[in-house]
């Protein structure tokens, strides 16, 4: 049985589509999930959202046990949570950090993501379609021999 790709979403993303549509667009999280499942190339997909930092950490721990790869939009926790960074450092598979917006072009409080220190790759600024790009890339990576034996090098920090 193939391990799952975990797509984890942080706070306020449950309101995607209604939340500052001029910034985050009008695509709802349910529509994003549909896009992810269409892009999953046969990989089982766990698609979840929470406003709780502790729940996000528990899901990362679950992925450590039964996940092949993690795609995570930590939302505001990107910039505040060492606890999420520490949890991600325990995950040995590929991690794609995803932001709908280009966080580097936004206000300065959005510029420094702790999560990037554990991420294999970062996608930011593609809008909701970035999720499908992330799932497609993760599926391709995991589908290769390299992906199947993927062991993230632990970061120096
Ligand atoms: C989503 C959020 O909720 C914000 O807190 C981040 C991120 C940006 C996004 O672009 O997906 O700053």
CSV table of C-alpha atoms and ligand atoms in Angstrom, one decimal:
chain,number,residue,atom,x,y,z
A,1,UNK,CA,0.0,0.0,0.0
A,2,UNK,CA,1.4,3.3,-1.1
A,3,UNK,CA,2.0,5.8,1.7
A,4,UNK,CA,-0.1,9.0,1.4
A,5,UNK,CA,0.8,12.5,0.3
A,6,UNK,CA,-0.3,14.8,3.2
A,7,UNK,CA,-1.6,18.2,2.2
A,8,UNK,CA,-1.9,20.2,5.4
A,9,UNK,CA,-3.5,23.7,5.7
A,10,UNK,CA,-3.2,26.1,8.6
A,11,UNK,CA,-5.3,28.9,10.0
A,12,UNK,CA,-8.0,30.9,8.2
A,13,UNK,CA,-7.6,28.8,5.0
A,14,UNK,CA,-11.1,27.3,5.7
A,15,UNK,CA,-12.4,30.6,4.6
A,16,UNK,CA,-10.5,30.6,1.3
A,17,UNK,CA,-12.7,32.1,-1.4
A,18,UNK,CA,-14.4,34.5,0.9
A,19,UNK,CA,-11.2,35.7,2.8
A,20,UNK,CA,-9.7,38.8,1.2
A,21,UNK,CA,-10.4,37.5,-2.3
A,22,UNK,CA,-8.4,40.4,-3.8
A,23,UNK,CA,-5.3,38.7,-2.2
A,24,UNK,CA,-6.1,35.0,-2.0
A,25,UNK,CA,-8.5,34.7,-4.9
A,26,UNK,CA,-12.0,33.2,-5.1
A,27,UNK,CA,-11.2,29.5,-5.2
A,28,UNK,CA,-12.5,27.7,-2.1
A,29,UNK,CA,-10.6,25.1,-0.1
A,30,UNK,CA,-13.0,22.5,-1.3
A,31,UNK,CA,-12.1,23.4,-4.9
A,32,UNK,CA,-8.4,23.3,-4.0
A,33,UNK,CA,-8.9,19.7,-2.6
A,34,UNK,CA,-10.6,18.6,-5.8
A,35,UNK,CA,-7.6,20.0,-7.8
A,36,UNK,CA,-5.2,18.2,-5.6
A,37,UNK,CA,-7.0,14.9,-5.9
A,38,UNK,CA,-7.0,15.3,-9.7
A,39,UNK,CA,-3.3,15.9,-9.7
A,40,UNK,CA,-2.4,13.1,-7.2
A,41,UNK,CA,-1.4,10.5,-9.9
A,42,UNK,CA,-2.8,7.6,-8.0
A,43,UNK,CA,-1.2,8.5,-4.7
A,44,UNK,CA,-3.5,8.4,-1.7
A,45,UNK,CA,-4.0,11.9,-0.5
A,46,UNK,CA,-4.8,13.2,3.0
A,47,UNK,CA,-6.1,16.8,2.6
A,48,UNK,CA,-6.8,18.6,5.9
A,49,UNK,CA,-7.2,22.1,7.4
A,50,UNK,CA,-7.1,23.3,10.9
A,51,UNK,CA,-6.9,26.6,12.8
A,52,UNK,CA,-5.0,24.9,15.6
A,53,UNK,CA,-1.2,24.7,15.8
A,54,UNK,CA,-1.3,21.6,18.0
A,55,UNK,CA,-3.6,19.8,15.5
A,56,UNK,CA,-1.2,20.7,12.6
A,57,UNK,CA,1.7,19.2,14.7
A,58,UNK,CA,-0.2,16.1,15.5
A,59,UNK,CA,-0.9,15.6,11.7
A,60,UNK,CA,2.8,16.1,10.9
A,61,UNK,CA,3.5,13.3,13.5
A,62,UNK,CA,1.0,11.1,11.8
A,63,UNK,CA,2.7,11.8,8.4
A,64,UNK,CA,6.0,10.8,10.0
A,65,UNK,CA,4.5,7.3,10.6
A,66,UNK,CA,2.5,6.9,7.4
A,67,UNK,CA,3.2,9.7,4.9
A,68,UNK,CA,5.3,9.7,1.7
A,69,UNK,CA,5.5,13.4,1.4
A,70,UNK,CA,4.1,16.6,3.0
A,71,UNK,CA,2.7,19.6,1.2
A,72,UNK,CA,2.0,22.3,3.8
A,73,UNK,CA,0.5,25.8,3.8
A,74,UNK,CA,1.1,26.7,7.4
A,75,UNK,CA,-0.4,30.2,6.7
A,76,UNK,CA,0.4,32.5,9.6
A,77,UNK,CA,2.1,29.8,11.6
A,78,UNK,CA,4.8,29.9,8.9
A,79,UNK,CA,6.2,33.0,10.6
A,80,UNK,CA,5.6,32.2,14.2
A,81,UNK,CA,5.9,28.5,14.9
A,82,UNK,CA,9.2,26.9,15.9
A,83,UNK,CA,7.1,23.9,17.1
A,84,UNK,CA,5.9,23.2,13.5
A,85,UNK,CA,9.5,23.6,12.2
A,86,UNK,CA,10.7,21.1,14.9
A,87,UNK,CA,8.0,18.6,13.9
A,88,UNK,CA,8.8,18.9,10.2
A,89,UNK,CA,12.5,18.3,10.9
A,90,UNK,CA,11.5,14.8,12.1
A,91,UNK,CA,9.9,14.0,8.7
A,92,UNK,CA,12.3,12.1,6.4
A,93,UNK,CA,10.4,12.5,3.1
A,94,UNK,CA,10.1,15.5,0.8
A,95,UNK,CA,8.3,18.6,2.1
A,96,UNK,CA,6.9,21.3,-0.1
A,97,UNK,CA,6.0,24.5,1.6
A,98,UNK,CA,3.2,26.3,-0.2
A,99,UNK,CA,1.8,29.8,-0.1
A,100,UNK,CA,-1.0,31.1,-2.4
A,101,UNK,CA,0.6,34.5,-2.4
A,102,UNK,CA,4.2,35.5,-3.0
A,103,UNK,CA,5.0,36.1,0.6
A,104,UNK,CA,8.3,37.9,-0.3
A,105,UNK,CA,6.4,40.6,-2.1
A,106,UNK,CA,4.0,41.3,0.8
A,107,UNK,CA,4.4,43.1,4.1
A,108,UNK,CA,7.6,42.4,5.9
A,109,UNK,CA,6.0,40.2,8.6
A,110,UNK,CA,5.3,37.6,5.9
A,111,UNK,CA,8.9,37.5,4.6
A,112,UNK,CA,10.6,35.0,7.0
A,113,UNK,CA,9.1,31.6,7.2
A,114,UNK,CA,10.5,29.2,9.8
A,115,UNK,CA,9.0,26.3,7.8
A,116,UNK,CA,11.4,27.1,4.8
A,117,UNK,CA,14.3,25.8,7.0
A,118,UNK,CA,12.8,22.3,6.8
A,119,UNK,CA,11.2,22.5,3.3
A,120,UNK,CA,12.6,20.6,0.3
A,121,UNK,CA,11.0,23.2,-2.0
A,122,UNK,CA,8.8,26.3,-1.6
A,123,UNK,CA,6.0,27.4,-4.0
A,124,UNK,CA,4.7,30.9,-3.4
A,125,UNK,CA,2.6,33.2,-5.6
A,126,UNK,CA,0.9,30.8,-8.0
A,127,UNK,CA,-2.4,31.3,-6.4
A,128,UNK,CA,-4.6,28.2,-5.7
A,129,UNK,CA,-3.1,26.5,-8.7
A,130,UNK,CA,0.1,26.2,-6.7
A,131,UNK,CA,-1.4,23.3,-4.8
A,132,UNK,CA,-1.9,21.3,-8.0
A,133,UNK,CA,1.7,22.1,-9.1
A,134,UNK,CA,2.9,20.9,-5.7
A,135,UNK,CA,1.0,17.7,-5.8
A,136,UNK,CA,2.1,17.0,-9.4
A,137,UNK,CA,5.7,17.6,-8.4
A,138,UNK,CA,5.5,15.5,-5.3
A,139,UNK,CA,3.9,12.7,-7.2
A,140,UNK,CA,6.7,12.8,-9.8
A,141,UNK,CA,9.4,12.9,-7.2
A,142,UNK,CA,7.9,10.1,-5.2
A,143,UNK,CA,7.3,8.0,-8.3
A,144,UNK,CA,11.0,8.0,-9.1
A,145,UNK,CA,13.5,5.6,-7.5
A,146,UNK,CA,15.1,8.7,-6.0
A,147,UNK,CA,11.8,9.7,-4.5
A,148,UNK,CA,11.2,6.2,-3.1
A,149,UNK,CA,14.5,6.2,-1.3
A,150,UNK,CA,14.2,10.0,-0.5
A,151,UNK,CA,15.8,10.9,2.9
A,152,UNK,CA,15.9,14.6,3.6
A,153,UNK,CA,19.3,15.7,4.8
A,154,UNK,CA,18.7,17.2,8.3
A,155,UNK,CA,19.3,20.9,8.2
A,156,UNK,CA,22.4,22.2,10.0
A,157,UNK,CA,20.3,24.5,12.1
B,1,LIG,C1,-1.7,32.3,3.8
B,1,LIG,C2,-2.0,33.0,4.9
B,1,LIG,O1,-3.1,32.7,5.7
B,1,LIG,C3,-1.1,34.1,5.4
B,1,LIG,O2,-1.0,34.2,6.8
B,1,LIG,C4,0.3,33.9,4.8
B,1,LIG,C5,-0.5,32.4,3.1
B,1,LIG,C6,0.2,33.7,3.3
B,1,LIG,C7,-0.7,32.1,1.6
B,1,LIG,O3,-0.2,32.9,0.7
B,1,LIG,O4,-1.2,31.0,1.3
B,1,LIG,O5,1.0,35.0,5.0
